[in-house]
Coordinates of C-alpha atoms in Angstrom, one line a residue:
M630 CA -16.7 32.9 7.5
N631 CA -13.1 33.9 7.1
T632 CA -11.2 31.4 4.9
T633 CA -7.9 32.5 6.4
M634 CA -8.9 31.8 10.0
S635 CA -6.3 30.2 12.2
T636 CA -8.7 29.7 15.1
P637 CA -12.1 28.1 14.4
V638 CA -15.4 29.5 15.7
Y639 CA -17.4 26.3 15.8
C640 CA -15.0 23.4 15.4
R641 CA -13.2 22.0 18.4
P642 CA -9.7 23.6 18.2
Q643 CA -8.1 20.2 18.8
A644 CA -9.8 18.8 15.7
F645 CA -9.2 21.9 13.6
A646 CA -5.5 22.0 14.4
A647 CA -5.0 18.3 13.7
F648 CA -6.9 18.5 10.4
A649 CA -4.9 21.6 9.3
R650 CA -1.7 19.8 10.2
E651 CA -2.5 17.0 7.7
C652 CA -3.6 19.2 4.8
P653 CA -0.1 19.6 3.4
Q654 CA 0.3 15.8 3.1
L655 CA -3.1 14.7 2.0
E656 CA -1.8 13.0 -1.1
T657 CA -0.5 10.2 1.1
T658 CA -2.6 7.5 2.6
Q659 CA -1.3 8.3 6.1
G660 CA -2.3 12.0 5.6
L661 CA -5.7 11.0 4.4
F662 CA -6.2 8.7 7.4
R663 CA -5.0 11.2 9.9
A664 CA -7.1 14.0 8.5
A665 CA -10.2 11.7 8.6
F666 CA -9.3 10.8 12.2
A667 CA -9.1 14.5 13.0
I668 CA -12.7 15.0 11.9
A669 CA -13.7 12.6 14.7
L670 CA -11.9 14.7 17.3
H671 CA -14.6 17.4 17.0
D672 CA -16.9 14.9 18.8
R673 CA -14.4 12.5 20.3
S674 CA -11.8 14.7 22.0
E675 CA -10.6 11.7 24.1
A676 CA -9.7 9.7 21.0
L677 CA -6.0 8.9 20.6
L678 CA -4.4 8.7 17.1
C679 CA -1.7 6.3 18.3
E680 CA -4.3 3.8 19.6
T681 CA -6.3 4.0 16.4
E682 CA -3.3 3.6 14.2
A683 CA -2.1 0.7 16.3
I684 CA -5.3 -1.2 15.5
L685 CA -4.5 -1.0 11.8
V686 CA -0.9 -2.1 12.4
N687 CA -2.1 -5.1 14.4
L688 CA -4.5 -6.1 11.7
A689 CA -1.9 -5.8 9.0
E690 CA 0.6 -7.9 11.0
T691 CA -2.0 -10.6 11.6
I692 CA -2.6 -10.8 7.9
R693 CA 1.1 -10.8 7.0
R694 CA 1.7 -13.7 9.4
R695 CA -0.9 -15.7 7.5
V696 CA 0.2 -15.0 4.0
H697 CA 2.8 -17.4 2.5
S698 CA 2.5 -16.4 -1.1
P699 CA 3.3 -13.1 -2.9
S700 CA 0.2 -13.4 -5.1
V701 CA -2.6 -10.8 -4.9
E702 CA -5.1 -13.6 -4.6
A703 CA -3.5 -15.0 -1.5
K704 CA -3.2 -11.5 0.2
L705 CA -6.7 -10.6 -0.7
A706 CA -8.1 -13.9 0.6
H707 CA -6.4 -13.5 4.0
L708 CA -7.3 -9.8 4.1
H709 CA -11.0 -10.5 3.7
D710 CA -10.9 -13.5 6.1
V711 CA -9.4 -11.3 8.8
L712 CA -11.3 -8.1 8.2
F713 CA -14.7 -9.5 7.4
D714 CA -14.9 -13.0 8.8
I715 CA -12.8 -12.7 12.0
V716 CA -13.0 -9.1 12.9
G717 CA -16.5 -8.7 11.5
L718 CA -16.1 -5.3 9.8
H719 CA -19.4 -4.4 8.1
G720 CA -21.9 -1.6 7.4
N721 CA -24.1 -0.2 10.1
V722 CA -27.4 -0.9 8.3
E723 CA -29.5 -0.6 11.5
D724 CA -28.3 2.9 12.4
Y725 CA -26.9 4.2 9.1
Y726 CA -27.2 8.0 9.9
N727 CA -25.5 7.9 13.3
P728 CA -22.5 10.4 13.1
A729 CA -20.3 7.7 14.8
N730 CA -20.3 5.8 11.5
S731 CA -18.1 8.6 10.2
Y732 CA -15.6 8.5 13.2
L733 CA -12.7 6.2 12.6
P734 CA -12.1 5.4 16.3
D735 CA -15.8 4.5 16.7
V736 CA -15.9 2.4 13.5
L737 CA -12.8 0.4 14.5
R738 CA -14.2 -0.2 18.0
A739 CA -17.7 -1.1 16.9
R740 CA -16.5 -2.7 13.6
R741 CA -19.3 -1.0 11.7
G742 CA -19.7 2.2 9.8
L743 CA -20.5 4.0 6.6
P744 CA -19.1 2.7 3.2
I745 CA -16.6 5.6 3.0
T746 CA -15.0 4.9 6.5
L747 CA -15.0 1.2 5.9
V748 CA -13.2 1.6 2.6
L749 CA -10.6 3.8 4.2
I750 CA -9.8 1.2 6.8
Y751 CA -9.7 -1.4 4.1
K752 CA -7.3 0.7 2.0
C753 CA -5.0 1.3 4.9
V754 CA -4.7 -2.3 5.9
A755 CA -4.6 -3.6 2.3
E756 CA -1.7 -1.2 1.4
A757 CA 0.2 -2.3 4.5
I758 CA 0.3 -5.8 3.1
G759 CA 1.3 -4.7 -0.3
L760 CA -1.9 -4.3 -2.2
T761 CA -2.9 -1.3 -4.3
V762 CA -6.3 0.2 -3.4
Y763 CA -8.3 3.2 -4.6
G764 CA -11.5 4.7 -3.3
I765 CA -14.3 4.7 -5.9
N766 CA -16.4 7.9 -5.6
A767 CA -19.6 6.2 -6.8
P768 CA -22.9 8.0 -6.3
G769 CA -24.6 7.0 -3.1
H770 CA -22.2 4.2 -2.2
F771 CA -18.4 4.5 -1.8
L772 CA -16.4 1.4 -3.0
A773 CA -12.9 0.1 -3.1
A774 CA -11.0 -0.9 -6.3
V775 CA -8.1 -3.4 -5.8
E776 CA -5.4 -4.0 -8.4
S777 CA -5.4 -7.6 -9.3
S778 CA -2.6 -9.6 -10.8
D779 CA -2.8 -10.1 -14.5
P780 CA -3.2 -13.6 -15.7
P781 CA -0.3 -15.2 -17.7
H782 CA -0.2 -13.9 -21.3
S783 CA -2.9 -11.3 -20.5
T784 CA -4.0 -9.0 -23.3
K785 CA -4.5 -5.3 -23.2
S786 CA -8.2 -5.9 -22.9
S787 CA -7.7 -7.6 -19.5
K788 CA -9.2 -5.6 -16.7
P789 CA -6.7 -5.6 -13.8
W790 CA -9.1 -4.1 -11.3
M791 CA -11.7 -5.7 -9.0
Y792 CA -14.3 -3.9 -7.0
V793 CA -14.9 -4.5 -3.3
D794 CA -17.8 -3.5 -1.1
P795 CA -16.7 -3.5 2.6
F796 CA -20.1 -2.3 3.7
Y797 CA -21.5 -5.7 2.6
G798 CA -18.8 -7.9 4.1
G799 CA -16.2 -7.4 1.4
E800 CA -18.3 -8.5 -1.6
L801 CA -16.3 -8.7 -4.8
L802 CA -18.2 -7.0 -7.7
D803 CA -17.6 -6.7 -11.4
E804 CA -18.5 -3.5 -13.2
H805 CA -22.1 -4.5 -14.0
E806 CA -22.7 -5.5 -10.4
V807 CA -21.3 -2.1 -9.3
Y808 CA -23.8 -0.3 -11.6
R809 CA -26.6 -2.4 -10.2
R810 CA -25.6 -1.5 -6.6
I811 CA -25.4 2.2 -7.4
A812 CA -28.8 2.0 -9.0
D813 CA -30.3 0.1 -6.1
T814 CA -28.8 2.6 -3.6
T815 CA -29.7 5.8 -5.4
G816 CA -33.0 4.6 -6.9
Q817 CA -31.9 6.1 -10.2
P818 CA -30.6 4.5 -13.4
V819 CA -26.8 4.7 -14.0
L820 CA -26.4 7.0 -17.0
H821 CA -22.7 7.9 -16.9
L822 CA -20.8 4.7 -16.4
S823 CA -17.3 6.0 -16.5
T824 CA -18.1 8.7 -13.9
C825 CA -19.5 6.1 -11.5
L826 CA -16.2 4.3 -11.4
A827 CA -14.0 7.4 -11.0
R828 CA -11.3 7.2 -8.4
A829 CA -11.7 9.6 -5.5
T830 CA -8.8 11.9 -4.8
N831 CA -7.9 12.2 -1.1
R832 CA -9.5 15.7 -1.0
Q833 CA -12.7 14.4 -2.6
W834 CA -12.6 11.5 -0.1
L835 CA -12.5 13.9 2.9
T836 CA -15.0 16.3 1.3
R837 CA -17.5 13.5 1.0
M838 CA -17.0 12.6 4.6
L839 CA -17.6 16.2 5.7
V840 CA -20.6 16.6 3.5
N841 CA -22.1 13.4 4.9
L842 CA -21.6 14.7 8.4
Q843 CA -23.1 18.1 7.5
A844 CA -26.2 16.3 6.2
T845 CA -26.4 14.1 9.3
F846 CA -26.0 17.0 11.7
A847 CA -28.5 19.2 9.8
S848 CA -31.1 16.5 10.0
V849 CA -31.1 16.5 13.8
G850 CA -30.7 20.3 14.2
R851 CA -27.0 20.3 15.3
E852 CA -26.4 23.6 13.5
R853 CA -23.1 24.4 15.3
D854 CA -21.7 21.0 14.2
V855 CA -22.7 21.7 10.6
L856 CA -20.7 24.9 10.8
A857 CA -17.8 23.1 12.4
M858 CA -17.7 20.7 9.4
Q859 CA -17.8 23.6 7.1
E860 CA -14.8 25.2 8.8
L861 CA -12.9 22.0 8.1
Q862 CA -14.1 22.1 4.5
L863 CA -12.6 25.5 4.1
L864 CA -9.2 24.2 5.1
L865 CA -9.5 21.6 2.2
D866 CA -10.5 24.3 -0.2
K867 CA -7.5 26.6 0.4

């Protein structure tokens, strides 16, 4: 496969062009979201970016109207109430390997998806209301890390990060609970603790989404779609 291709062989040209357009600004959350949206265009050519982004804007505006305190705790409480209690965002346990769980338009419509897509939605809405969120590239189960406010007179030993699992309704986890969740998901003991809590770069985030889809497509014999995802991967690797 030619890594300098300007026209894809297997990927829908609309998706390929949209993904390539976002590659120069992948370090931004907007670039990450739009590149992830572009992946869905391979299967969902009718999807509109403006409509998908409008859903995030509306969610953030709803939360902002409810928040009357600048504290992280207040923002987080309303964020979780809207996203998980009212909207009902959660993991698709019943049909985990459906490719639609990786497509942002589908996830926002059905309100269920994979951990990695749910964390991306969580990050976008949380940042829009002033929170700081990173993706945690944990083995077997993608998570969110949210910067919490330090307590008064906090010491250097204080840990200003909390871990969130949007797949399970926004559960808040401490480090030990994260390790247990990883072990439960992978069926393996957690040996390298610091690695498990590593932040995902935006390129790693998209790579993991593409690898997930390649595995899903391969499992059902959609070989051309596997190759399409590989074409998008090559754009990331340039």
